[in-house]
Short mmCIF file of N, CA, C and O in Angstrom, two decimals:
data_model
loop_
_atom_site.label_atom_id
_atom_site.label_comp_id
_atom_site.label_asym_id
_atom_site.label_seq_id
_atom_site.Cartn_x
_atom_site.Cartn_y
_atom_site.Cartn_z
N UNK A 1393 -12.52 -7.16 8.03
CA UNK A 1393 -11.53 -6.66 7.10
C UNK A 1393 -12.03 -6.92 5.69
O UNK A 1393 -12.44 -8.01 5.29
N UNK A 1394 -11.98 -5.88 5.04
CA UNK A 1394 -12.72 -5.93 3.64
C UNK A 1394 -11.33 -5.99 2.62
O UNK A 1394 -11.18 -4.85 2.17
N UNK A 1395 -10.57 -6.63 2.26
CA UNK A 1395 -9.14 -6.58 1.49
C UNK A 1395 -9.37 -7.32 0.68
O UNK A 1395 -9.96 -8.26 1.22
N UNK A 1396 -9.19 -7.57 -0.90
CA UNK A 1396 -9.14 -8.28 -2.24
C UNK A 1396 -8.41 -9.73 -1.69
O UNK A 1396 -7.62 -9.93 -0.77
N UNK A 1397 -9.00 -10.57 -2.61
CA UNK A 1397 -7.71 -11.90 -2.32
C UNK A 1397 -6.54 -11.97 -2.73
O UNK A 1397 -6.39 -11.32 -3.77
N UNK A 1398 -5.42 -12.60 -2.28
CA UNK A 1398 -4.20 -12.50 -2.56
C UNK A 1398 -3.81 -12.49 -3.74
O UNK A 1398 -2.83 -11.83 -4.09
N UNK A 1399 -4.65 -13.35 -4.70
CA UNK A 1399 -4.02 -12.96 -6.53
C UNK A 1399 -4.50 -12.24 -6.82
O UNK A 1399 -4.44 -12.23 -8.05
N UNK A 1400 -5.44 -10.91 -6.22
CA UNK A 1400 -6.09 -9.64 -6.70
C UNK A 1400 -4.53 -8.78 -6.09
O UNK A 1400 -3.77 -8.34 -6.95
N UNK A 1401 -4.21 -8.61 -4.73
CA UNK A 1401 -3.55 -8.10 -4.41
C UNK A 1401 -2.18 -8.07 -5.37
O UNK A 1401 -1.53 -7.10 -5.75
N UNK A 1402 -1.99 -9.57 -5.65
CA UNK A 1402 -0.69 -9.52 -6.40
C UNK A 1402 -0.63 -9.16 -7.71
O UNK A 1402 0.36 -8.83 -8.35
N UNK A 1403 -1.74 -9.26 -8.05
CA UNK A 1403 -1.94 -8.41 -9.57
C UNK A 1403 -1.87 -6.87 -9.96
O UNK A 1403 -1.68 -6.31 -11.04
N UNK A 1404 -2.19 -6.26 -8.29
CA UNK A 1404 -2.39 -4.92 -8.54
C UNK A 1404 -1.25 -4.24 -8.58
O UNK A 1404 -1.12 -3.18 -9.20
N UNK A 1405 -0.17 -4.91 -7.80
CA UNK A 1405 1.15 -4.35 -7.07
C UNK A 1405 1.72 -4.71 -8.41
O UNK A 1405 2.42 -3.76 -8.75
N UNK A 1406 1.73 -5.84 -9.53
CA UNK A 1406 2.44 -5.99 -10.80
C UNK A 1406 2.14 -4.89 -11.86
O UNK A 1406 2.94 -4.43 -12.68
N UNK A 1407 0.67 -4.53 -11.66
CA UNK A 1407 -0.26 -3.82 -12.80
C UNK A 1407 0.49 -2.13 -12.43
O UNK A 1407 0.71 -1.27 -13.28
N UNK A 1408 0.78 -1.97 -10.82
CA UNK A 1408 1.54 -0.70 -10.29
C UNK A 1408 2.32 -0.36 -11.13
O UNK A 1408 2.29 0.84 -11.41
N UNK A 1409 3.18 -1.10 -11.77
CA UNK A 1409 4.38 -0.55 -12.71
C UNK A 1409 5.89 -0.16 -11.74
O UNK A 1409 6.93 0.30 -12.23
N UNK A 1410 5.68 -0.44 -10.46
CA UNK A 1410 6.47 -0.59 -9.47
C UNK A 1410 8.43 -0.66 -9.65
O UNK A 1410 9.46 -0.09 -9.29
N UNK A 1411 7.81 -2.02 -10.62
CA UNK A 1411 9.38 -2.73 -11.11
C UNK A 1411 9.69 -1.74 -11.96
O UNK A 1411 10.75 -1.33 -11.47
N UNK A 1412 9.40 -0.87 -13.21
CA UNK A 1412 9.65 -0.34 -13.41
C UNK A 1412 10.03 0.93 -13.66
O UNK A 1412 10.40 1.54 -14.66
N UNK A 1413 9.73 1.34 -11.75
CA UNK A 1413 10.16 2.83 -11.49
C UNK A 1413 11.95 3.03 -11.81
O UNK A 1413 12.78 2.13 -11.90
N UNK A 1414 12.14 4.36 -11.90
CA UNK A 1414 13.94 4.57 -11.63
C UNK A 1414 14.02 4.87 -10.24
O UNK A 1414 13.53 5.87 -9.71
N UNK A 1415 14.62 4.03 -9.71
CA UNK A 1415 15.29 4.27 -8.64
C UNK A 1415 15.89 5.85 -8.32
O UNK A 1415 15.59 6.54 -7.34
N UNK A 1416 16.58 6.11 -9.12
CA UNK A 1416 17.03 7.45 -9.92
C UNK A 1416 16.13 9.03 -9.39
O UNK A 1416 16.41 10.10 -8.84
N UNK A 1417 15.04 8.40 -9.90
CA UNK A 1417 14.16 9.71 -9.59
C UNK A 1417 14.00 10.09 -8.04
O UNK A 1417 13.85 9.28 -7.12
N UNK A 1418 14.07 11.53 -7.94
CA UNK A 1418 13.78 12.42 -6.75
C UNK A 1418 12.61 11.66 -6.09
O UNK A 1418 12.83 11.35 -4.92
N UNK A 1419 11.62 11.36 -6.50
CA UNK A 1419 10.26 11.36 -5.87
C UNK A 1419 9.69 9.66 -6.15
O UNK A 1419 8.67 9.38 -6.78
N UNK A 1420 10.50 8.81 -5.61
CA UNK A 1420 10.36 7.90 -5.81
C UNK A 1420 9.88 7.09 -4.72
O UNK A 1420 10.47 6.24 -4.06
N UNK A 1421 8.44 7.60 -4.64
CA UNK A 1421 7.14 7.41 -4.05
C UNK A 1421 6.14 6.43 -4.06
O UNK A 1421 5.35 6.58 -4.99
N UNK A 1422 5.84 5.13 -3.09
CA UNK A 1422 4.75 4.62 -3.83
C UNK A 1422 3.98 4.96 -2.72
O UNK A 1422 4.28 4.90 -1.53
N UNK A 1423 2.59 5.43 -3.44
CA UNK A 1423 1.05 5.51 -2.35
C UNK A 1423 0.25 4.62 -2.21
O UNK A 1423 -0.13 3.93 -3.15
N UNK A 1424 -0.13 4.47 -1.00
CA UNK A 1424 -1.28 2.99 -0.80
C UNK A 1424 -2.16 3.85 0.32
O UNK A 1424 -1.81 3.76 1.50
N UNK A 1425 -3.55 4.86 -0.11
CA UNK A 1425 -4.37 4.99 0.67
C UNK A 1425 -5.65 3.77 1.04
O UNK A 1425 -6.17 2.89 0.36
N UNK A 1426 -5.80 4.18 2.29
CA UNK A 1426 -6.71 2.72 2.66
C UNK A 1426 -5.47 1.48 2.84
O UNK A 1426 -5.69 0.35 2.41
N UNK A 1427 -4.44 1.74 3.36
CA UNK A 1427 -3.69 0.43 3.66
C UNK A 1427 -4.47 -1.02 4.16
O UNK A 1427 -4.18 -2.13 3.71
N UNK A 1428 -5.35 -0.79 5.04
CA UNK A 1428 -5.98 -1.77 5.46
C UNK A 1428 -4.62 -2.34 5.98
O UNK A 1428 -3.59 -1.68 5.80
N UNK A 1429 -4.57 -3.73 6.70
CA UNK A 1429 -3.68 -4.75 7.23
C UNK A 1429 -2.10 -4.44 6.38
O UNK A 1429 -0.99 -4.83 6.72
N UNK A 1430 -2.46 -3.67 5.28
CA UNK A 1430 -1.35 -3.93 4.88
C UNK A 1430 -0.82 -4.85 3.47
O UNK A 1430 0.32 -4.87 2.99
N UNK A 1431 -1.85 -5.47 3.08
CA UNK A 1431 -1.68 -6.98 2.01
C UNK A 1431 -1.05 -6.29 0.57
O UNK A 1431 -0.19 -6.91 -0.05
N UNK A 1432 -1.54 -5.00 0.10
CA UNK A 1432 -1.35 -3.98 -1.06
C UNK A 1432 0.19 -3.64 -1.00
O UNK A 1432 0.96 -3.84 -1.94
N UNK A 1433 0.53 -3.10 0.18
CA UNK A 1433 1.94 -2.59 0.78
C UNK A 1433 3.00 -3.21 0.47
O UNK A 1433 3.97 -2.88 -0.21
N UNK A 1434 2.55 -4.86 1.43
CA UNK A 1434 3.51 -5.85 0.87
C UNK A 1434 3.82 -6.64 -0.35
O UNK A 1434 4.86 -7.22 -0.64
N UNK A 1435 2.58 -6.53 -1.10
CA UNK A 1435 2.51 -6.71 -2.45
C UNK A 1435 3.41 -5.66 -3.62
O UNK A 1435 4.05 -6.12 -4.56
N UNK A 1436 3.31 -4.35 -3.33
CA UNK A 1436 3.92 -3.52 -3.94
C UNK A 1436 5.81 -3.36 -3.27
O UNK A 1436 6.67 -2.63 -3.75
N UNK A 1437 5.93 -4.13 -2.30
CA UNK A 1437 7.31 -4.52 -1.71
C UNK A 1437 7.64 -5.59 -2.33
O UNK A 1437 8.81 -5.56 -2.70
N UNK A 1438 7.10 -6.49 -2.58
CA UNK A 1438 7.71 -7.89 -3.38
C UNK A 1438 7.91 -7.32 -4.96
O UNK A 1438 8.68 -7.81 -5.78
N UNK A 1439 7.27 -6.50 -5.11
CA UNK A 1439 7.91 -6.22 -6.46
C UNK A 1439 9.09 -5.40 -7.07
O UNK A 1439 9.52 -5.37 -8.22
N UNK A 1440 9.53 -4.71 -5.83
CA UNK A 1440 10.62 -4.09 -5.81
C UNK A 1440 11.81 -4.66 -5.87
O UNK A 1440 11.93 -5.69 -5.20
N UNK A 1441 12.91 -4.22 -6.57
CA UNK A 1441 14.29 -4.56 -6.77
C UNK A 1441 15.18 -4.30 -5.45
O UNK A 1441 15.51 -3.20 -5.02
N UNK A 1442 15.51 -5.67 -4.88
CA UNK A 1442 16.06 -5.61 -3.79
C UNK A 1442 16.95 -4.37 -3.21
O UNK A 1442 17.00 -4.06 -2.02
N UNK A 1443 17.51 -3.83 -4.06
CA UNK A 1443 18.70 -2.72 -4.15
C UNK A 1443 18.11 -1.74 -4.10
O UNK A 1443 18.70 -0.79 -3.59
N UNK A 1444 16.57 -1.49 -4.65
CA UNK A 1444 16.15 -0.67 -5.05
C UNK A 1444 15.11 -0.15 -3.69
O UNK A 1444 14.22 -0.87 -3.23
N UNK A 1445 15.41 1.17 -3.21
CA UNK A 1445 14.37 1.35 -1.67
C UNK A 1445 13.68 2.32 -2.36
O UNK A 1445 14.33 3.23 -2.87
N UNK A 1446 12.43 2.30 -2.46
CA UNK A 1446 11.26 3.08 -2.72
C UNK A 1446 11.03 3.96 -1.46
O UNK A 1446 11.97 3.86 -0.68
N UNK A 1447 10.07 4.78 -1.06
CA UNK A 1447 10.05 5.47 0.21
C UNK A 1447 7.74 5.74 -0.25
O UNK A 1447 7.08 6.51 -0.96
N UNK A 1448 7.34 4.27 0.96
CA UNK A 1448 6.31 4.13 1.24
C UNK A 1448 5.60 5.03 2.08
O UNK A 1448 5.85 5.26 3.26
N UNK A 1449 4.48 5.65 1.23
CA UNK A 1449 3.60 6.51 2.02
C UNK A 1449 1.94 6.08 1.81
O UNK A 1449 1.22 6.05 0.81
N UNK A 1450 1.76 5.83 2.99
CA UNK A 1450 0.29 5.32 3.71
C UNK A 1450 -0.86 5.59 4.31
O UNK A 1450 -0.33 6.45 5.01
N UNK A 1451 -1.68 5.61 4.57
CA UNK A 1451 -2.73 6.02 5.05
C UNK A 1451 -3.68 5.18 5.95
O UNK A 1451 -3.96 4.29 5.15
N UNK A 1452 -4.08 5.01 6.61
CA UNK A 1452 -5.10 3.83 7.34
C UNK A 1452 -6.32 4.45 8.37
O UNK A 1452 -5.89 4.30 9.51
N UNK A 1453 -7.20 4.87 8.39
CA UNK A 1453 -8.05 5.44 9.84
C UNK A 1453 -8.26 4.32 10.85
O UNK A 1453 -8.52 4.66 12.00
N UNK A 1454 -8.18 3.18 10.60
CA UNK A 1454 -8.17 2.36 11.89
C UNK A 1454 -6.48 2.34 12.29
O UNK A 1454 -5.44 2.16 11.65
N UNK A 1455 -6.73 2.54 13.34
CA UNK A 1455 -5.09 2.23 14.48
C UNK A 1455 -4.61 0.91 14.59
O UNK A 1455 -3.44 0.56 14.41
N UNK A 1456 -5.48 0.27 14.85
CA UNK A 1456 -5.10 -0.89 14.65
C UNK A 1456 -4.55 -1.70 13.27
O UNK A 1456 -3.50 -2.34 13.32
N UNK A 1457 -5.27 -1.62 12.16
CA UNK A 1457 -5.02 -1.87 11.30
C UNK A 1457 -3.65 -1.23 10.72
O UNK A 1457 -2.88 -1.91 10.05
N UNK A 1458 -3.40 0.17 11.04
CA UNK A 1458 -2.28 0.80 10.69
C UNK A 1458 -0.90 0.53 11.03
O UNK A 1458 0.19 0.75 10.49
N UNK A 1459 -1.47 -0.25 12.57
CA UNK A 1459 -0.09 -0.37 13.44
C UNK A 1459 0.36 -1.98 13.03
O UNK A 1459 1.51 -2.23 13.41
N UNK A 1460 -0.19 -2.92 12.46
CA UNK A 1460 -0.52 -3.85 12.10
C UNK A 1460 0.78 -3.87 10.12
O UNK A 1460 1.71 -4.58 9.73
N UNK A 1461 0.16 -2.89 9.65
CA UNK A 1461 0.58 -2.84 8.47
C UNK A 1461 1.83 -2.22 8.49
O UNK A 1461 2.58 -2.74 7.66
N UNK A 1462 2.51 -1.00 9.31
CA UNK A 1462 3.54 -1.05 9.76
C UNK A 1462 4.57 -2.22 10.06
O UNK A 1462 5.54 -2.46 9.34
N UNK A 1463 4.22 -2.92 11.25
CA UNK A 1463 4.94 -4.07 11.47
C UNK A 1463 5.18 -5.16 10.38
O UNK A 1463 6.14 -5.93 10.28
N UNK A 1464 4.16 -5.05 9.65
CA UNK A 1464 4.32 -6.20 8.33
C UNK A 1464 5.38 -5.55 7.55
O UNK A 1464 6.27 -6.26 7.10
N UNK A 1465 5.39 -4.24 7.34
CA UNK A 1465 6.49 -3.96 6.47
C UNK A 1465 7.94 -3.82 6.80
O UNK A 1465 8.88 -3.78 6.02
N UNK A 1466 7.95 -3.73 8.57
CA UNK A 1466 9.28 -3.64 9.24
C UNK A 1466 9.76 -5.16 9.02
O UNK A 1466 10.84 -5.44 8.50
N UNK A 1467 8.83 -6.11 9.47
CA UNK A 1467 9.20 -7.67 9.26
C UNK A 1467 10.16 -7.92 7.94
O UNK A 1467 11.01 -8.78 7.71
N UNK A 1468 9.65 -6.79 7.15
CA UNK A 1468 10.28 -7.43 5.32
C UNK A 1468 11.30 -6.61 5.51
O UNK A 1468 11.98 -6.72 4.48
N UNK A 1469 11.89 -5.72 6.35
CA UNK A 1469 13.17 -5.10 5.86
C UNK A 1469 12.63 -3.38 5.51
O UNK A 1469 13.67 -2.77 5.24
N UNK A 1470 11.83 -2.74 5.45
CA UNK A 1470 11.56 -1.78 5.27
C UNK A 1470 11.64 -1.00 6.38
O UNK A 1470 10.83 -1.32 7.25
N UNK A 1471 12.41 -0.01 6.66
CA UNK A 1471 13.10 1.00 7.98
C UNK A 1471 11.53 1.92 8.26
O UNK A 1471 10.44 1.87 7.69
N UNK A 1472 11.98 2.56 9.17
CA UNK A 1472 10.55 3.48 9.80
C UNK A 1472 11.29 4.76 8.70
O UNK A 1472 10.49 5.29 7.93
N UNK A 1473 12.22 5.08 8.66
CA UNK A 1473 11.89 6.05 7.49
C UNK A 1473 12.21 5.91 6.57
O UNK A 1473 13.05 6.59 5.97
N UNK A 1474 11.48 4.73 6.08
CA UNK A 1474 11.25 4.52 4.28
C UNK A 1474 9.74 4.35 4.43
O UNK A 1474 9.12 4.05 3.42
N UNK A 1475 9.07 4.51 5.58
CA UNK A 1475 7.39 4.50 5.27
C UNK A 1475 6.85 5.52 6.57
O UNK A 1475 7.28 5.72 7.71
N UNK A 1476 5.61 6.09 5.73
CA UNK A 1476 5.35 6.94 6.50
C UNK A 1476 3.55 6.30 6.36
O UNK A 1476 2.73 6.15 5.45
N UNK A 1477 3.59 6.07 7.73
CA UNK A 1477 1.80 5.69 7.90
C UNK A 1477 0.96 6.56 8.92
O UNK A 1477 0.94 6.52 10.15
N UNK A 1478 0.12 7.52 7.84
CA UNK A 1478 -0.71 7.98 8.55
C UNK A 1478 -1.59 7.31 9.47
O UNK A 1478 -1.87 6.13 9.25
N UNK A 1479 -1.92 7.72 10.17
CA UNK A 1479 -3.42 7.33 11.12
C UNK A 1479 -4.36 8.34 10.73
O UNK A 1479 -4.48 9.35 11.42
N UNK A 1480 -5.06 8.16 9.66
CA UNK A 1480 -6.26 8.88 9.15
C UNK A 1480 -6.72 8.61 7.26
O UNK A 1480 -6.29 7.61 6.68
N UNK A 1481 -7.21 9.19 6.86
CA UNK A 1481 -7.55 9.09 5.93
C UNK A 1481 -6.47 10.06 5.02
O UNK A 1481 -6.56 9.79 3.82
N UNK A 1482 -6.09 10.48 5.14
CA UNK A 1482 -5.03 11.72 4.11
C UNK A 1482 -3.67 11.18 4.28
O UNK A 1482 -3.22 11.14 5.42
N UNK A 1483 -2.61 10.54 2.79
CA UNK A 1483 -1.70 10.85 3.13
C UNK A 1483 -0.89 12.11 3.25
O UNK A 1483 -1.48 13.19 3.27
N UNK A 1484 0.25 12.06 3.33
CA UNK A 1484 1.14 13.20 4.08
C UNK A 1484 1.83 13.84 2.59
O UNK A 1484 3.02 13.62 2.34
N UNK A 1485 1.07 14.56 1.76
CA UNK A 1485 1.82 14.15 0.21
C UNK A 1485 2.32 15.93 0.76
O UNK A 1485 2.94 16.38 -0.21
N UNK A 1486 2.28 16.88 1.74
CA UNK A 1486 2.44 18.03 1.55
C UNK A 1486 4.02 18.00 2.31
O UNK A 1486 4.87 18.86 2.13
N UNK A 1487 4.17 16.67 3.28
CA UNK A 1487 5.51 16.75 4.00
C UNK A 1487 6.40 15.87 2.83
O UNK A 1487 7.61 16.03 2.99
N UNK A 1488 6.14 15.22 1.99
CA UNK A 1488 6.72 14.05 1.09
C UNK A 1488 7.19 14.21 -0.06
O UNK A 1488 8.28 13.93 -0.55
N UNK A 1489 5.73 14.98 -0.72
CA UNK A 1489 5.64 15.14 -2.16
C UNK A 1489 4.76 14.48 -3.04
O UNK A 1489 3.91 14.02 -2.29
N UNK A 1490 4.45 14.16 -4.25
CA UNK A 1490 3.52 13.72 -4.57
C UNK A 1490 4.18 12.44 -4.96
O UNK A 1490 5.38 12.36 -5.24
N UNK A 1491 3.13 11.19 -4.95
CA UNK A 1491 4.01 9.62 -5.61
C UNK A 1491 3.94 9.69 -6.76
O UNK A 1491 3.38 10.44 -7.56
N UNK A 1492 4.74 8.57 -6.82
CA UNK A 1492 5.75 8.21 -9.01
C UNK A 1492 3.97 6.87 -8.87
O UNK A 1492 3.15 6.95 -9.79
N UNK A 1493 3.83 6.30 -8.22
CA UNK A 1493 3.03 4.96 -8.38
C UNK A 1493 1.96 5.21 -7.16
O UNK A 1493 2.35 5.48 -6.02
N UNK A 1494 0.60 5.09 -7.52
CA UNK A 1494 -0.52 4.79 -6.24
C UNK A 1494 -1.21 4.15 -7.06
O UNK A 1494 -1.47 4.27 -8.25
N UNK A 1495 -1.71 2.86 -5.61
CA UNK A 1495 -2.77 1.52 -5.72
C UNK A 1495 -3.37 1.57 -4.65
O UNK A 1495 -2.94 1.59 -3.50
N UNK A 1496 -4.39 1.58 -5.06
CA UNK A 1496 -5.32 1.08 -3.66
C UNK A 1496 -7.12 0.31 -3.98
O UNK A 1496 -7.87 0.42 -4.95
N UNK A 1497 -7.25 -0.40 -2.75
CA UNK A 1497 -8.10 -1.23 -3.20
C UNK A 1497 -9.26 -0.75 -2.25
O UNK A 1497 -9.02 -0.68 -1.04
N UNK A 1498 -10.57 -0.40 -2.76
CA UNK A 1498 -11.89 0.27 -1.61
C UNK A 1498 -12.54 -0.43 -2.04
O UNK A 1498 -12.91 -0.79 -3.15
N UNK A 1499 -12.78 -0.75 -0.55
CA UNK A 1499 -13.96 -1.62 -0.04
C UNK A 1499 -15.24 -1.12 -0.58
O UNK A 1499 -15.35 0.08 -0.82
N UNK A 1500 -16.27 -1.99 -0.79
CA UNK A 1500 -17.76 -2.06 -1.24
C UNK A 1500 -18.69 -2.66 -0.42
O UNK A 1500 -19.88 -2.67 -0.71
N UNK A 1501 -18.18 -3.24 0.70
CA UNK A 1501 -18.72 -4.28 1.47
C UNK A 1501 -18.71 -5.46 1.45
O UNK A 1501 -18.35 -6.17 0.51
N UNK A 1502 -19.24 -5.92 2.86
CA UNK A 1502 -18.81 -7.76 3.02
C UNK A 1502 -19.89 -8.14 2.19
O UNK A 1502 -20.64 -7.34 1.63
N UNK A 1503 -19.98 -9.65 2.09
CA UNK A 1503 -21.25 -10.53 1.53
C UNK A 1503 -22.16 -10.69 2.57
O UNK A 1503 -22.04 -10.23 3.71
N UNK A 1504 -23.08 -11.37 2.14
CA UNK A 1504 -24.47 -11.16 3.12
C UNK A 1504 -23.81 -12.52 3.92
O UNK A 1504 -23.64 -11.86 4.94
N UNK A 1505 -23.44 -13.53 4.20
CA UNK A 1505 -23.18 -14.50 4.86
C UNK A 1505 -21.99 -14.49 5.67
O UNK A 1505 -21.63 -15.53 6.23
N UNK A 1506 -21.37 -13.48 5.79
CA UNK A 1506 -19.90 -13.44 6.09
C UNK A 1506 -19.07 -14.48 5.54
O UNK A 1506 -18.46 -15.30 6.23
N UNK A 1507 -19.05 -14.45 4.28
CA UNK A 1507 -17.68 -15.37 3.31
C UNK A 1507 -17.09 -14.47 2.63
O UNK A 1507 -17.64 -13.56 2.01
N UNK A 1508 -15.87 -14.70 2.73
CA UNK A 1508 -14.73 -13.83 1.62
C UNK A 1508 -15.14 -14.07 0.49
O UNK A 1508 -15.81 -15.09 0.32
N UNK A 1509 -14.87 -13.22 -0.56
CA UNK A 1509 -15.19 -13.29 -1.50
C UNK A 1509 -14.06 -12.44 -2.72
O UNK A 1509 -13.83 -11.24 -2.57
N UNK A 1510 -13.61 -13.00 -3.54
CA UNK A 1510 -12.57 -12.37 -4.22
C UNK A 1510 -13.30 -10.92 -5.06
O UNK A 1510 -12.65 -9.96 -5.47
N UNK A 1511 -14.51 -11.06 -5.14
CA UNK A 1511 -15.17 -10.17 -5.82
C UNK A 1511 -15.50 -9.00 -4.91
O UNK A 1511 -15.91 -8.02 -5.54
N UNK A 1512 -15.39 -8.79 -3.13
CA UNK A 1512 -16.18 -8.23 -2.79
C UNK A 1512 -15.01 -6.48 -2.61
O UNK A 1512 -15.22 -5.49 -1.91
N UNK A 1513 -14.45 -6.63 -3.09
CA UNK A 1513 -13.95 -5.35 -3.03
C UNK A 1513 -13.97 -4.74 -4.66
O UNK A 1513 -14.12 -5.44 -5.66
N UNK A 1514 -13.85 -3.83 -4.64
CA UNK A 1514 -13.56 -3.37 -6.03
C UNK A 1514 -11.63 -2.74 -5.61
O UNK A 1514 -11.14 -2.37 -4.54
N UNK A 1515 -10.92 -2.90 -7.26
CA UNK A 1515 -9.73 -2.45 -6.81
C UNK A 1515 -8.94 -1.94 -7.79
O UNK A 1515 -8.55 -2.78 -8.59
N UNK A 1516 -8.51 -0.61 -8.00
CA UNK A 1516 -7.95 0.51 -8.74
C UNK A 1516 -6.22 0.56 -8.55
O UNK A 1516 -5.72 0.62 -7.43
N UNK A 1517 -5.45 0.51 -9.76
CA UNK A 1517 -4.46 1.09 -9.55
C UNK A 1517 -3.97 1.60 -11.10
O UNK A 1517 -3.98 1.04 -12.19
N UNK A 1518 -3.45 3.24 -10.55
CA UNK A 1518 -2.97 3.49 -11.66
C UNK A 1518 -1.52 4.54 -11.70
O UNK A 1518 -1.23 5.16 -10.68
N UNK A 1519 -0.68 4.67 -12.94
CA UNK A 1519 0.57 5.40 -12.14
C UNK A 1519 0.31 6.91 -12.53
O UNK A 1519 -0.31 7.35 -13.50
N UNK A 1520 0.96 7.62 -11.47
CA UNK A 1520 0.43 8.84 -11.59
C UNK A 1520 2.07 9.73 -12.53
O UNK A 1520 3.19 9.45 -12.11
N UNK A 1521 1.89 10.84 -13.86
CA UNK A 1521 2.67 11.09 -14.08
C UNK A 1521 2.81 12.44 -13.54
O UNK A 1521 3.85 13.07 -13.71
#
């Protein structure tokens, strides 16, 4: 699993601008292609206003990993249709719409020793208008 460390993760989901979506708006979307396990997902869920249900759309090509990041988000209270997780590389933006917020973090590869490394991912987020 190639995923940022947890204060990368939690930085990205703050840097999302998340908290300050309107609830309000039609298309109140957040995207996380490359879900991986999931760590981005739940990161961009802790920043949300309890009251406030966003409607999560995902992406993952491993199955495992997908089915994995699912369950992490059912654990927190998030319904099966407030997230939609592909199994592939494309989210579903043609059944959905396009997102208010996308973050995602791509992999670059492991280290030569197999040690985590906070550096070994590179990781992008920006809001889309």
């Amino acid at each position: 699993m190639d995923e940022p460390a947890s204060a990368v993760t939690t930085t990205l989901a703050r840097l999302s601008g998340i908290a300050a979506l309107d609830e309000d708006a039609e298309d109140f979307i957040v995207a996380v292609p490359y879900a991986n396990s999931g760590d981005l997902l739940v990161a961009l869920h802790a920043q949300t206003d309890p009251e406030v249900r966003p409607f999560f759309l995902a992406a993952e090509p491993t199955q495992d990993f997908a089915r994995l990041a699912r369950r992490r988000m059912l654990v927190r209270g998030v319904q099966e249709y407030e997230l939609d997780m592909a199994d592939g590389q494309h989210l579903a933006t043609d059944d959905w719409g396009y997102p208010a917020s996308s973050s995602a973090s791509f992999p670059t590869g492991r280290p030569r020793h197999g040690a985590r490394s906070p550096f070994s991912s590179r990781s992008r987020t920006s809001p889309i208008c």
